[in-house]
Amino acid sequence: MSSEIIADKKLVKFKWNDQVIEAPEGENLLQAALDNGIEVAHYCYHKGLPIAGVCRMCMVEQTPGPPRPFPSCNAIVAPEIAVRSDTPAVLEAVEWTLQFHLVNHPLDCPVCDQAGECGLQDYYMQHGQYNSAMEDQKVHKKKVQDIGRGVMLDAERCILCTRCTRFTEYVTGTYELGIVGRGDHAEITVHKELENDYAGNLVDICPVGALTSKDFRFKQRVWFLEDVATTCIGCETGCAVNISQNEVGVYRVLPKYDHEVNGHWICDDGRSIYKHVSGAGRLIGPLENKSNLFIPITESATANSLRGNSQKFILSASLTNEDYANFFSAFKGEKDHVALYRLPSMGKEFDGILKRSDKNANTRGAREAFAKAGMDHSETGLQDFLDNLNAQDVIYLVVPEIIYDEDHFMTLLKKINKAGKKVALTTTDNLQALDAFDYLLPLPTFLEKDGHLKNFQNRDRKLSAGRSYGASNRDIAFYANWLN
Amino acid sequence: MTQDASSANYKDYTLLSYHHISDVHKLDIFSKAGGYETMKKCFAMGPETIKEEVKGSGLRGRGGAGFPTGVKWGFFSKDRTQKKYLVCNADESEPGTFKDRYLVEKCPHLLIEGMIISAWALGVDKGYIYIRGEFYHQAKILEEAIQEAYSAGYLGHNICGQDFKFDLYVHRGAGAYICGEETGLLSSLEGKKGQPKLKPPFPAIKGYRGYPTMINNVESLAAIPWIMRFGAPAYKKWGTEKSAGTKLFSISGDVKKPGVIEVPLGIPLREIIEDYCGGVKGGNLKAVIPGGSSAPILTAAESMLATMDYEDIAARGSMLGSGAIIVLNDTRSMGEVLKWTLEFYHHESCGQCTPCREGTGWLDKIFKRAENGHGQASDIDLLDKVAANMRGRTICALADAAAMPTQGMIKAFRGELLTFIEGQGQEERGRKR
Amino acid sequence: MILKKDLYTEHGYLKGLYLALKITLITMLNNIFAKKRMTINYPEEKYFYSDRFKGKHVLTVKEDGSLRCTSCMLCATYCPADCIHIIAANDNDPAVEKSPVSFQIELLRCVFCGFCEEACPVDAIRLTNEYEMSGHAEQEWVIDQHHLAYRKSLNGGKGILSTVDDSNRLKLRL
């Protein structure tokens, strides 16, 4: 691939402008600069994709080296070279190459979602700011194309950096995207709808608004959003993500580069894990089921009606390590009064890129915590637990935040029907199945609490709390012993 | 054919030595005239001897770049067990060039002999002749000649009893100028879109399918048999010190006898036009394009002083290129010439890298707008600036090939271009009334 | 009345008073009798401000009557009073792509600075010379796009036309 850091190459020193940089010998020159915090204009280069060298923006001059500016993405680090990105020749090359990019680019900024994080806008402010000499008719290409998997293609905005074609060629191996035509009539297009599970990444890698997210389309301007660095709870991989939100709501999930777990990408399932956080139905307090209508009720009133019976818990396998630890230290009931519900496996055990079949975010953390507390976390344990339910029990069920298989969940609900009182510990009431419960008590979503999850590599993956959109002050540990 | 057959001594020709013999595209006729003898002698010489001879001859790449062939061969790996390729660039898409076609049509065996000798010297066992798609008949002639060579035991295994095998294939292009660029050619040969690759790595290190590949022009390879037969000093006797040997020039345009001629490098351009081509036709000389449409144009005055070697033409701000001479008389409009040039490069840009893709389109549009009567004087400066900023910043030299003639035309005929733009404008305004 | 010392020492009190008040008296008499006063009898007589006046906002319309606004949200970003709220949506016309499904201005927050007019890249929002905006405290002070574009005072409900768009900008010089 392009620029994996070659572990056994020796580090050498070289100069970039007036800065001395140390990097492995033979490493990609542009990557070495970017790793050291130097800003170099580039569009087609991406660390996770093979080198294309087509945008011609990353120009530098090097001594000793070629006689004129050349792209740094096609060069390597050598000892004692002096690289300059601030000479007049380089600056003129960058300005004119940018001008060539903009010659046929449509003036779509008001309607384009990329505004605020657009490569053309950013470099124009840094390296452009010229009076455009282009007075002719621009080339027109096909706009507003829905190419599947939630991706919109606008061929006119495309700067033909080929990041997307390289992605479908080398990362997913599905080859949906390609370039047809020649010269300035060349156009990015698909020969069939996108059908891979990582199409959302195409939107991220596109430096301009040619590939945009249908889900995010027109919802918000990116400068009104703030990012929270957290972890995806879609499966046991635990990819690092940045989730964009503001006081109005949560808008999108973007991958965060993580060398050990997910690299540059996340799967498409992870793109929709935010919807329940600020969506309709977030609980702001306890709710009581009165003939299938949920009415707000106070905590104390709920507590009063539940007191006196044996409190039994079914926990989900997507809570944080801290949640489990705090729960078990607070829980004072019998050992067989707690069980673990795990969402069923779905799909291939590992799809070869990122997705895994275990859809529980913290299976390992849950099992470890259960074992430490001497509780039974097995599937048979859960079945025994369900068989032993009777009318004297109050059953608290932690409703998983994301349920892929509703049938499996419904089976569980049928089995807890024989309990006397059924309480759902849930983040939202937006689920039909919740009509079976007598009370709904609020829990914070994964985006409203700090904590850690153990992923498939047994690494601790961090959850960070962002804004709160519902009742998020009561965690599972609170309910462990709240009636006493 | 313009060469005056009666006065010529065909021993003086290196490339067209056999062209006066009818049916010399057949192997038996070619052999009877002395063909393939040099090849047989070369098997006795070591590969290094052959390479030294070629280097000593000063032969420069005849496709347009003019890079010394012997030096290029020197970059090639000497390992004879490694998988390597030899590719002959018969794409010949540079407007105005038709010399390779003439060579291949009349005497394909000369090229094949040259390739076999080169393959022996370079340690290559597979060769491709990439011929432009439009040369349908020429490709057929080549394929038949190759078949004859196989039958004669000059291709395939154990050539002439030597422990040497060489397989040669003809691969037809599909009509793209960019496939004449060496890495564009390799991409097309690999079955992909004819888009040039980043250099470095150079094809001699990493070429066809990632293996070391030597790419030479038809004329360069066809010169090898003569060099090996008569030796490097004999070749160096022709031409100038830095531009050794003879060259095929394709002359077209306003001359009485257009065609392909072989003359020593360094010959005055005036001699070519007046003596070999019978002089300018239909008017007085106005301008000459010396090396294909990518070469900046020379005014009549410059043309009368120019000598056809790499150095002199370069010193005049143009390039010898492929040796395609286009002669223009004073009835020709330079505006029209520029228009067709810009349209050609706009059409042929592969679209991979931004300065060329957008720049060629922009140049064409500016001039089309001027041609339609909506141009203004400042458009000339705009053309010049856009062209200047396309150069040196792209993956291959197509951008330079588009920019240089634009800048050359502006430098040589600015006044006429201005008049052209204003005239078109008047015409347009007249039409509107 | 306190007069400047030299006025009454030189002319005496009453004359000094007259001199000091001369200009005021002449103006007053002019206003009453020669009708030269600045004040007008509003609401019977109304003052029409120039086009540069920063009054109530208008959302301009295109030739087909639809809103010029593409909901780029630059006005909402630039507004120092944070009083513009826009919800964007897909527009059925593919050439337009984006248009506001809801465009609201909180009139009581607005400081009428005109930044939104400056920020708009397509001349979609302007501040007109309408200054009559009084109302009751209990009423709705948030105006929506229907009021902003199609109220009666704008060409009888047809809206103010704006002709700034890309195709015009790139027209050849003919």
Short mmCIF file of N, CA and C in Angstrom, two decimals, chain A residues 51-56 59 68-69 74 89 92-93 96-97 99-101 103-104 133-139 159-160 179-185, chain B residues 175-177 193 198-200 346-355 357-359 361-362 365-366 369 376 379 382 385-386 389-390 392-395:
data_model
loop_
_atom_site.label_atom_id
_atom_site.label_comp_id
_atom_site.label_asym_id
_atom_site.label_seq_id
_atom_site.Cartn_x
_atom_site.Cartn_y
_atom_site.Cartn_z
N ILE A 51 -0.95 5.41 -4.06
CA ILE A 51 -0.63 6.76 -4.55
C ILE A 51 -1.15 6.95 -5.97
N ALA A 52 -1.73 8.10 -6.25
CA ALA A 52 -2.19 8.40 -7.60
C ALA A 52 -1.35 9.50 -8.22
N GLY A 53 -1.07 10.57 -7.47
CA GLY A 53 -0.26 11.66 -7.99
C GLY A 53 -0.92 12.42 -9.11
N VAL A 54 -2.26 12.55 -9.07
CA VAL A 54 -2.96 13.19 -10.18
C VAL A 54 -3.39 14.62 -9.89
N CYS A 55 -3.46 15.02 -8.62
CA CYS A 55 -3.97 16.36 -8.37
C CYS A 55 -2.90 17.42 -8.58
N ARG A 56 -1.63 17.04 -8.40
CA ARG A 56 -0.48 17.93 -8.64
C ARG A 56 -0.45 19.12 -7.70
N MET A 59 3.13 20.12 -4.41
CA MET A 59 4.43 20.43 -5.02
C MET A 59 5.45 20.89 -4.00
N ARG A 68 12.96 21.12 -10.91
CA ARG A 68 11.80 21.99 -10.76
C ARG A 68 10.83 21.35 -9.77
N PRO A 69 9.78 22.07 -9.36
CA PRO A 69 8.86 21.52 -8.37
C PRO A 69 8.24 20.21 -8.84
N ASN A 74 5.02 11.44 -4.45
CA ASN A 74 5.72 10.42 -5.23
C ASN A 74 7.21 10.42 -4.91
N ALA A 89 8.46 29.49 -6.91
CA ALA A 89 8.05 28.53 -7.96
C ALA A 89 6.99 27.58 -7.43
N GLU A 92 3.63 29.44 -6.83
CA GLU A 92 2.93 29.71 -8.08
C GLU A 92 2.32 28.42 -8.64
N ALA A 93 3.07 27.34 -8.53
CA ALA A 93 2.55 26.05 -9.02
C ALA A 93 1.27 25.68 -8.29
N TRP A 96 -1.70 28.04 -9.33
CA TRP A 96 -2.24 27.78 -10.64
C TRP A 96 -2.90 26.41 -10.75
N THR A 97 -2.34 25.43 -10.05
CA THR A 97 -2.99 24.12 -10.06
C THR A 97 -4.36 24.23 -9.40
N GLN A 99 -6.15 26.91 -9.40
CA GLN A 99 -6.99 27.62 -10.37
C GLN A 99 -7.53 26.66 -11.43
N PHE A 100 -6.66 25.72 -11.88
CA PHE A 100 -7.12 24.74 -12.86
C PHE A 100 -8.23 23.87 -12.27
N HIS A 101 -8.13 23.55 -10.98
CA HIS A 101 -9.19 22.74 -10.36
C HIS A 101 -10.51 23.48 -10.39
N VAL A 103 -11.49 25.84 -12.53
CA VAL A 103 -11.92 26.36 -13.82
C VAL A 103 -13.29 25.83 -14.23
N ASN A 104 -13.55 24.56 -14.01
CA ASN A 104 -14.86 24.02 -14.40
C ASN A 104 -15.73 23.68 -13.20
N ALA A 133 -9.68 34.17 -14.00
CA ALA A 133 -9.61 34.63 -15.38
C ALA A 133 -10.56 33.84 -16.27
N MET A 134 -11.33 32.92 -15.67
CA MET A 134 -12.19 32.04 -16.47
C MET A 134 -13.50 32.72 -16.77
N GLU A 135 -13.73 32.99 -18.06
CA GLU A 135 -14.99 33.65 -18.42
C GLU A 135 -15.84 32.79 -19.32
N ASP A 136 -15.37 31.60 -19.60
CA ASP A 136 -16.09 30.79 -20.59
C ASP A 136 -17.11 29.89 -19.91
N GLN A 137 -17.91 29.23 -20.74
CA GLN A 137 -18.89 28.29 -20.22
C GLN A 137 -18.17 27.11 -19.59
N LYS A 138 -18.63 26.72 -18.41
CA LYS A 138 -18.01 25.59 -17.73
C LYS A 138 -18.56 24.29 -18.31
N VAL A 139 -17.82 23.20 -18.10
CA VAL A 139 -18.28 21.90 -18.56
C VAL A 139 -19.39 21.43 -17.62
N ILE A 159 -13.41 16.63 -8.69
CA ILE A 159 -12.13 17.12 -9.20
C ILE A 159 -11.26 15.96 -9.69
N LEU A 160 -11.88 14.78 -9.85
CA LEU A 160 -11.20 13.62 -10.42
C LEU A 160 -9.91 13.29 -9.71
N ILE A 179 -14.07 5.88 -13.96
CA ILE A 179 -14.10 7.12 -14.72
C ILE A 179 -14.41 6.79 -16.17
N VAL A 180 -15.40 7.45 -16.74
CA VAL A 180 -15.68 7.31 -18.16
C VAL A 180 -15.33 8.62 -18.83
N GLY A 181 -15.01 8.53 -20.11
CA GLY A 181 -14.70 9.75 -20.84
C GLY A 181 -13.24 10.12 -20.72
N ARG A 182 -12.85 11.11 -21.47
CA ARG A 182 -11.44 11.50 -21.56
C ARG A 182 -11.34 13.00 -21.43
N GLY A 183 -10.20 13.48 -20.97
CA GLY A 183 -10.00 14.92 -20.91
C GLY A 183 -10.97 15.57 -19.94
N ASP A 184 -11.38 16.81 -20.25
CA ASP A 184 -12.24 17.49 -19.29
C ASP A 184 -13.69 17.01 -19.34
N HIS A 185 -13.97 16.01 -20.18
CA HIS A 185 -15.30 15.39 -20.12
C HIS A 185 -15.26 14.09 -19.32
N GLY B 175 -6.70 4.38 -31.11
CA GLY B 175 -6.94 5.76 -31.51
C GLY B 175 -6.76 6.79 -30.43
N ALA B 176 -5.71 6.68 -29.62
CA ALA B 176 -5.47 7.72 -28.62
C ALA B 176 -4.04 8.22 -28.75
N TYR B 177 -3.89 9.52 -28.85
CA TYR B 177 -2.57 10.14 -28.97
C TYR B 177 -1.74 9.85 -27.72
N LYS B 193 -6.87 1.60 -19.18
CA LYS B 193 -7.02 2.85 -19.91
C LYS B 193 -5.64 3.41 -20.18
N LEU B 198 3.05 7.50 -13.12
CA LEU B 198 3.99 8.41 -12.49
C LEU B 198 5.41 7.95 -12.76
N LYS B 199 6.30 8.93 -13.02
CA LYS B 199 7.72 8.59 -13.18
C LYS B 199 8.50 9.44 -12.21
N PRO B 200 9.35 9.02 -11.32
CA PRO B 200 9.81 7.63 -11.17
C PRO B 200 8.73 6.73 -10.61
N HIS B 346 -7.04 19.33 -26.73
CA HIS B 346 -8.21 19.23 -25.86
C HIS B 346 -8.85 17.85 -26.00
N HIS B 347 -8.91 17.38 -27.24
CA HIS B 347 -9.55 16.10 -27.48
C HIS B 347 -8.71 14.94 -26.95
N GLU B 348 -7.40 15.10 -27.01
CA GLU B 348 -6.52 13.96 -26.71
C GLU B 348 -6.05 13.89 -25.27
N SER B 349 -6.28 14.90 -24.46
CA SER B 349 -5.84 14.84 -23.08
C SER B 349 -6.53 13.67 -22.38
N CYS B 350 -5.76 12.89 -21.62
CA CYS B 350 -6.37 11.70 -21.03
C CYS B 350 -7.26 12.07 -19.84
N GLY B 351 -7.03 13.22 -19.23
CA GLY B 351 -7.89 13.67 -18.14
C GLY B 351 -7.45 13.25 -16.76
N GLN B 352 -6.25 12.67 -16.67
CA GLN B 352 -5.83 12.16 -15.37
C GLN B 352 -5.42 13.27 -14.43
N CYS B 353 -4.51 14.14 -14.87
CA CYS B 353 -4.04 15.16 -13.95
C CYS B 353 -4.61 16.53 -14.31
N THR B 354 -4.81 17.31 -13.27
CA THR B 354 -5.62 18.51 -13.40
C THR B 354 -5.10 19.59 -14.34
N PRO B 355 -3.80 19.97 -14.28
CA PRO B 355 -3.39 21.09 -15.15
C PRO B 355 -3.64 20.80 -16.62
N ARG B 357 -5.79 18.43 -17.98
CA ARG B 357 -7.20 18.18 -18.25
C ARG B 357 -7.96 19.49 -18.37
N GLU B 358 -7.78 20.36 -17.37
CA GLU B 358 -8.52 21.61 -17.40
C GLU B 358 -7.86 22.63 -18.33
N GLY B 359 -6.52 22.59 -18.37
CA GLY B 359 -5.80 23.59 -19.17
C GLY B 359 -6.07 23.43 -20.65
N GLY B 361 -8.60 22.09 -22.09
CA GLY B 361 -9.98 22.50 -22.35
C GLY B 361 -10.14 24.01 -22.33
N TRP B 362 -9.47 24.64 -21.39
CA TRP B 362 -9.58 26.09 -21.24
C TRP B 362 -8.99 26.80 -22.45
N LYS B 365 -11.27 26.53 -25.32
CA LYS B 365 -12.46 27.37 -25.18
C LYS B 365 -12.18 28.84 -25.40
N ILE B 366 -11.04 29.30 -24.87
CA ILE B 366 -10.71 30.72 -25.04
C ILE B 366 -10.61 31.02 -26.53
N ARG B 369 -13.88 30.88 -28.40
CA ARG B 369 -14.67 32.07 -28.14
C ARG B 369 -14.17 33.22 -29.01
N GLN B 376 -11.09 39.11 -27.25
CA GLN B 376 -10.54 40.45 -27.14
C GLN B 376 -9.02 40.32 -27.04
N ASP B 379 -7.13 38.29 -24.51
CA ASP B 379 -7.19 36.83 -24.56
C ASP B 379 -5.87 36.22 -24.99
N LEU B 382 -3.94 35.91 -21.98
CA LEU B 382 -4.51 34.85 -21.16
C LEU B 382 -4.06 33.48 -21.66
N LYS B 385 -0.52 32.92 -20.62
CA LYS B 385 -0.35 32.66 -19.19
C LYS B 385 -0.84 31.26 -18.83
N VAL B 386 -1.98 30.87 -19.36
CA VAL B 386 -2.49 29.53 -19.06
C VAL B 386 -1.52 28.48 -19.57
N ASN B 389 1.56 28.11 -17.46
CA ASN B 389 1.36 27.48 -16.16
C ASN B 389 0.92 26.03 -16.23
N MET B 390 0.77 25.52 -17.45
CA MET B 390 0.49 24.09 -17.57
C MET B 390 1.79 23.30 -17.61
N GLY B 392 5.37 21.62 -17.16
CA GLY B 392 6.24 21.12 -16.10
C GLY B 392 5.53 20.67 -14.85
N ARG B 393 4.20 20.66 -14.85
CA ARG B 393 3.49 20.33 -13.61
C ARG B 393 2.62 19.10 -13.76
N THR B 394 2.81 18.34 -14.82
CA THR B 394 1.90 17.24 -15.10
C THR B 394 2.62 15.91 -15.09
N ILE B 395 1.83 14.83 -15.19
CA ILE B 395 2.40 13.49 -15.14
C ILE B 395 3.20 13.19 -16.41
#
